[in-house]
PDB file of C-alpha atoms in Angstrom:
ATOM      1  CA  MET H  25      98.528 114.186  -1.442  1.00 96.00           C
ATOM      2  CA  ILE H  26      99.986 117.307   0.169  1.00 98.00           C
ATOM      3  CA  ILE H  27     103.775 117.729   0.258  1.00 98.00           C
ATOM      4  CA  GLY H  28     105.779 120.294   2.206  1.00 98.00           C
ATOM      5  CA  LEU H  29     108.846 121.533   0.313  1.00 98.00           C
ATOM      6  CA  ILE H  30     111.860 123.007   2.065  1.00 98.00           C
ATOM      7  CA  SER H  31     115.529 123.609   1.327  1.00 98.00           C
ATOM      8  CA  ASP H  32     118.656 125.333   2.556  1.00 97.00           C
ATOM      9  CA  THR H  33     117.887 125.373   6.275  1.00 96.00           C
ATOM     10  CA  PHE H  34     121.528 125.579   7.453  1.00 95.00           C
ATOM     11  CA  ILE H  35     120.800 124.627  11.041  1.00 94.00           C
ATOM     12  CA  PRO H  36     122.563 125.459  13.302  1.00 92.00           C
ATOM     13  CA  ASP H  37     124.745 127.620  11.007  1.00 89.00           C
ATOM     14  CA  LYS H  38     122.161 130.383  10.461  1.00 87.00           C
ATOM     15  CA  ILE H  39     119.731 129.833  13.338  1.00 90.00           C
ATOM     16  CA  SER H  40     119.512 127.250  16.110  1.00 92.00           C
ATOM     17  CA  LYS H  41     116.325 125.490  14.967  1.00 92.00           C
ATOM     18  CA  LEU H  42     113.556 125.593  12.394  1.00 94.00           C
ATOM     19  CA  PRO H  43     111.136 128.468  12.878  1.00 94.00           C
ATOM     20  CA  LEU H  44     107.941 127.281  14.565  1.00 94.00           C
ATOM     21  CA  GLU H  45     105.996 128.801  11.676  1.00 96.00           C
ATOM     22  CA  VAL H  46     107.561 126.237   9.286  1.00 97.00           C
ATOM     23  CA  LEU H  47     106.393 123.390  11.494  1.00 96.00           C
ATOM     24  CA  ASN H  48     102.913 124.930  11.662  1.00 96.00           C
ATOM     25  CA  ILE H  49     102.714 125.333   7.867  1.00 97.00           C
ATOM     26  CA  PHE H  50     103.715 121.689   7.399  1.00 98.00           C
ATOM     27  CA  GLU H  51     101.224 120.388   9.977  1.00 97.00           C
ATOM     28  CA  GLY H  52      98.940 117.921   8.225  1.00 96.00           C
ATOM     29  CA  VAL H  53     101.095 117.313   5.126  1.00 98.00           C
ATOM     30  CA  ASP H  54     101.507 113.716   3.919  1.00 98.00           C
ATOM     31  CA  LEU H  55     105.200 114.037   3.026  1.00 98.00           C
ATOM     32  CA  ILE H  56     108.032 116.552   3.406  1.00 98.00           C
ATOM     33  CA  ILE H  57     110.779 116.935   0.816  1.00 98.00           C
ATOM     34  CA  HIS H  58     114.029 118.677   1.789  1.00 98.00           C
ATOM     35  CA  ALA H  59     116.121 119.692  -1.220  1.00 98.00           C
ATOM     36  CA  GLY H  60     119.450 119.793   0.607  1.00 97.00           C
ATOM     37  CA  ASN H  61     121.691 121.839   2.865  1.00 97.00           C
ATOM     38  CA  LEU H  62     120.122 120.714   6.104  1.00 96.00           C
ATOM     39  CA  ALA H  63     123.585 121.110   7.727  1.00 94.00           C
ATOM     40  CA  SER H  64     122.355 118.953  10.630  1.00 94.00           C
ATOM     41  CA  ILE H  65     120.475 115.647  10.524  1.00 94.00           C
ATOM     42  CA  ASP H  66     118.423 117.035  13.442  1.00 94.00           C
ATOM     43  CA  VAL H  67     116.450 119.048  10.864  1.00 95.00           C
ATOM     44  CA  LYS H  68     115.282 115.805   9.251  1.00 96.00           C
ATOM     45  CA  LYS H  69     114.456 114.323  12.659  1.00 95.00           C
ATOM     46  CA  ASP H  70     112.398 117.394  13.628  1.00 95.00           C
ATOM     47  CA  LEU H  71     110.482 117.299  10.344  1.00 97.00           C
ATOM     48  CA  GLU H  72     109.865 113.545  10.710  1.00 97.00           C
ATOM     49  CA  LYS H  73     107.753 114.345  13.775  1.00 97.00           C
ATOM     50  CA  ILE H  74     105.242 115.826  11.299  1.00 97.00           C
ATOM     51  CA  ALA H  75     105.447 113.474   8.287  1.00 98.00           C
ATOM     52  CA  PRO H  76     107.853 111.136   6.451  1.00 98.00           C
ATOM     53  CA  VAL H  77     110.824 113.051   5.001  1.00 98.00           C
ATOM     54  CA  LEU H  78     112.786 112.621   1.790  1.00 98.00           C
ATOM     55  CA  ALA H  79     116.040 114.595   1.887  1.00 98.00           C
ATOM     56  CA  VAL H  80     118.928 114.952  -0.551  1.00 98.00           C
ATOM     57  CA  GLN H  81     122.474 116.063   0.051  1.00 97.00           C
ATOM     58  CA  GLY H  82     123.507 119.643  -0.604  1.00 96.00           C
ATOM     59  CA  ASP H  83     127.029 121.053  -0.820  1.00 94.00           C
ATOM     60  CA  ARG H  84     127.036 122.061   2.840  1.00 93.00           C
ATOM     61  CA  ASP H  85     125.799 118.601   3.861  1.00 95.00           C
ATOM     62  CA  ARG H  86     128.882 117.058   2.221  1.00 93.00           C
ATOM     63  CA  GLU H  87     131.080 119.351   4.298  1.00 92.00           C
ATOM     64  CA  TYR H  88     129.349 118.065   7.432  1.00 92.00           C
ATOM     65  CA  GLY H  89     129.507 114.438   6.281  1.00 92.00           C
ATOM     66  CA  LEU H  90     125.732 113.897   6.136  1.00 94.00           C
ATOM     67  CA  ASN H  91     125.133 110.634   4.319  1.00 94.00           C
ATOM     68  CA  LEU H  92     122.158 111.558   2.146  1.00 97.00           C
ATOM     69  CA  PRO H  93     121.491 110.623  -1.485  1.00 98.00           C
ATOM     70  CA  LYS H  94     122.390 113.135  -4.174  1.00 97.00           C
ATOM     71  CA  THR H  95     119.134 112.492  -6.050  1.00 98.00           C
ATOM     72  CA  ILE H  96     115.788 110.905  -5.183  1.00 98.00           C
ATOM     73  CA  ILE H  97     113.096 109.949  -7.707  1.00 98.00           C
ATOM     74  CA  ARG H  98     109.607 108.913  -6.556  1.00 97.00           C
ATOM     75  CA  ASN H  99     106.278 108.257  -8.255  1.00 96.00           C
ATOM     76  CA  VAL H 100     103.613 110.138  -6.334  1.00 94.00           C
ATOM     77  CA  ASP H 101      99.951 110.133  -7.372  1.00 92.00           C
ATOM     78  CA  GLY H 102     100.793 109.636 -11.040  1.00 91.00           C
ATOM     79  CA  PHE H 103     103.643 112.158 -11.159  1.00 95.00           C
ATOM     80  CA  LYS H 104     107.327 111.304 -11.349  1.00 97.00           C
ATOM     81  CA  ILE H 105     109.049 113.662  -8.906  1.00 98.00           C
ATOM     82  CA  GLY H 106     112.811 114.207  -8.780  1.00 98.00           C
ATOM     83  CA  VAL H 107     114.711 115.869  -5.963  1.00 98.00           C
ATOM     84  CA  ASN H 108     118.269 117.183  -6.379  1.00 98.00           C
ATOM     85  CA  HIS H 109     119.987 120.083  -4.637  1.00 98.00           C
ATOM     86  CA  GLY H 110     120.502 121.765  -8.003  1.00 96.00           C
ATOM     87  CA  GLU H 111     124.230 122.354  -8.059  1.00 95.00           C
ATOM     88  CA  ILE H 112     124.337 123.395 -11.704  1.00 92.00           C
ATOM     89  CA  HIS H 113     126.230 126.132 -13.524  1.00 89.00           C
ATOM     90  CA  PRO H 114     125.335 128.870 -13.800  1.00 91.00           C
ATOM     91  CA  LYS H 115     123.708 128.666 -10.387  1.00 92.00           C
ATOM     92  CA  GLY H 116     119.914 128.594 -10.622  1.00 91.00           C
ATOM     93  CA  ASP H 117     119.867 128.460 -14.437  1.00 94.00           C
ATOM     94  CA  THR H 118     116.448 127.099 -15.343  1.00 96.00           C
ATOM     95  CA  GLN H 119     117.628 125.686 -18.664  1.00 95.00           C
ATOM     96  CA  GLN H 120     120.246 123.573 -16.863  1.00 96.00           C
ATOM     97  CA  LEU H 121     117.630 122.485 -14.298  1.00 97.00           C
ATOM     98  CA  TYR H 122     115.341 121.540 -17.176  1.00 97.00           C
ATOM     99  CA  TYR H 123     118.123 119.427 -18.714  1.00 97.00           C
ATOM    100  CA  LEU H 124     118.666 117.731 -15.340  1.00 97.00           C
ATOM    101  CA  ALA H 125     114.939 116.982 -15.093  1.00 98.00           C
ATOM    102  CA  GLU H 126     114.978 115.567 -18.642  1.00 97.00           C
ATOM    103  CA  GLU H 127     117.998 113.417 -17.769  1.00 97.00           C
ATOM    104  CA  LEU H 128     116.180 112.094 -14.697  1.00 97.00           C
ATOM    105  CA  GLY H 129     112.971 111.557 -16.683  1.00 97.00           C
ATOM    106  CA  VAL H 130     110.783 113.415 -14.174  1.00 98.00           C
ATOM    107  CA  ASP H 131     107.632 115.526 -14.440  1.00 97.00           C
ATOM    108  CA  VAL H 132     108.606 117.699 -11.465  1.00 98.00           C
ATOM    109  CA  LEU H 133     112.110 118.665 -10.320  1.00 98.00           C
ATOM    110  CA  ILE H 134     112.485 120.016  -6.792  1.00 98.00           C
ATOM    111  CA  SER H 135     115.806 121.719  -6.126  1.00 98.00           C
ATOM    112  CA  GLY H 136     117.361 124.266  -3.801  1.00 97.00           C
ATOM    113  CA  HIS H 137     120.806 125.908  -3.742  1.00 97.00           C
ATOM    114  CA  THR H 138     119.751 129.444  -4.764  1.00 97.00           C
ATOM    115  CA  HIS H 139     117.847 130.247  -1.531  1.00 96.00           C
ATOM    116  CA  GLN H 140     115.150 131.849  -3.721  1.00 96.00           C
ATOM    117  CA  PRO H 141     111.702 130.435  -4.482  1.00 97.00           C
ATOM    118  CA  LEU H 142     111.008 129.367  -8.058  1.00 97.00           C
ATOM    119  CA  ILE H 143     107.968 127.997  -9.841  1.00 98.00           C
ATOM    120  CA  GLU H 144     108.566 127.612 -13.554  1.00 97.00           C
ATOM    121  CA  ARG H 145     107.158 125.300 -16.174  1.00 97.00           C
ATOM    122  CA  ILE H 146     109.296 124.540 -19.211  1.00 97.00           C
ATOM    123  CA  ASP H 147     107.504 122.376 -21.752  1.00 96.00           C
ATOM    124  CA  ASN H 148     106.097 119.470 -19.740  1.00 94.00           C
ATOM    125  CA  ILE H 149     108.396 119.839 -16.717  1.00 97.00           C
ATOM    126  CA  LEU H 150     107.628 121.798 -13.559  1.00 98.00           C
ATOM    127  CA  LEU H 151     110.694 123.253 -11.809  1.00 98.00           C
ATOM    128  CA  LEU H 152     110.271 124.052  -8.120  1.00 98.00           C
ATOM    129  CA  ASN H 153     112.600 125.605  -5.580  1.00 98.00           C
ATOM    130  CA  PRO H 154     111.089 126.302  -2.156  1.00 98.00           C
ATOM    131  CA  GLY H 155     113.719 128.922  -1.309  1.00 97.00           C
ATOM    132  CA  SER H 156     115.058 129.008   2.240  1.00 97.00           C
ATOM    133  CA  PRO H 157     113.177 129.572   5.495  1.00 97.00           C
ATOM    134  CA  THR H 158     116.353 130.545   7.357  1.00 94.00           C
ATOM    135  CA  ALA H 159     118.921 131.945   4.894  1.00 91.00           C
ATOM    136  CA  PRO H 160     117.146 133.656   1.987  1.00 92.00           C
ATOM    137  CA  ILE H 161     119.165 135.504  -0.646  1.00 90.00           C
ATOM    138  CA  PHE H 162     117.452 138.554  -2.200  1.00 90.00           C
ATOM    139  CA  SER H 163     114.158 137.061  -1.043  1.00 90.00           C
ATOM    140  CA  THR H 164     111.960 136.638   1.995  1.00 95.00           C
ATOM    141  CA  PRO H 165     112.184 133.348   3.940  1.00 97.00           C
ATOM    142  CA  THR H 166     109.959 130.750   2.262  1.00 98.00           C
ATOM    143  CA  VAL H 167     108.820 127.134   2.012  1.00 98.00           C
ATOM    144  CA  MET H 168     106.243 125.634  -0.382  1.00 98.00           C
ATOM    145  CA  ILE H 169     103.173 123.452  -0.296  1.00 98.00           C
ATOM    146  CA  LEU H 170     102.658 121.136  -3.284  1.00 98.00           C
ATOM    147  CA  LYS H 171      99.211 119.579  -3.730  1.00 97.00           C
ATOM    148  CA  LEU H 172      98.670 116.649  -6.081  1.00 95.00           C
ATOM    149  CA  GLU H 173      95.002 116.018  -6.694  1.00 90.00           C
ATOM    150  CA  ASN H 174      92.889 114.747  -9.620  1.00 88.00           C
ATOM    151  CA  ASN H 175      95.993 114.475 -11.827  1.00 88.00           C
ATOM    152  CA  GLU H 176      96.764 118.170 -11.255  1.00 92.00           C
ATOM    153  CA  LEU H 177      99.535 120.015  -9.420  1.00 95.00           C
ATOM    154  CA  ASP H 178      99.029 123.119  -7.327  1.00 96.00           C
ATOM    155  CA  VAL H 179     101.963 124.932  -5.723  1.00 98.00           C
ATOM    156  CA  GLU H 180     101.898 127.693  -3.151  1.00 97.00           C
ATOM    157  CA  VAL H 181     104.821 129.705  -1.796  1.00 98.00           C
ATOM    158  CA  LYS H 182     104.501 130.261   1.940  1.00 98.00           C
ATOM    159  CA  LYS H 183     106.364 133.233   3.399  1.00 97.00           C
ATOM    160  CA  ILE H 184     107.905 132.806   6.825  1.00 96.00           C
ATOM    161  CA  THR H 185     107.306 135.936   8.855  1.00 89.00           C
ATOM    162  CA  SER H 186     108.799 134.879  12.194  1.00 72.00           C
ATOM    163  CA  GLU H 187     111.963 133.211  13.409  1.00 58.00           C
TER     164      GLU H 187
END
């Protein structure tokens, strides 16, 4: 299974639509996970043209009244994957994200909120943040590709070079 990971798109706040490069990177994935702050449900609709989409609510989504779940947990190819925007304090603290993953009982926690990519394993939990393709903070625009195969996980950060 190949999963496209994305977060913090802020459309149309930052730019009018997803960069074409994001859509090209996600072409052929089996699932897309958006870790919050879509800002417009149109982002989900555009991504659904490529593959099924799981999306959680970020802080900006609440402001816009997007009715999305705060957390999603799914079993995928033998891994329990959790998705939560990651509104923890201090912001982006991996220990707090680890505690959230433990609380959810997941093997992989996908979050956003910091607009910076993160791949970190703490004990038996993999923490992932795809960054932001449209509003990076102290980072280049990014998304991720997560491959689950033969009971193994492989993650790749994909830099977005065009708008």
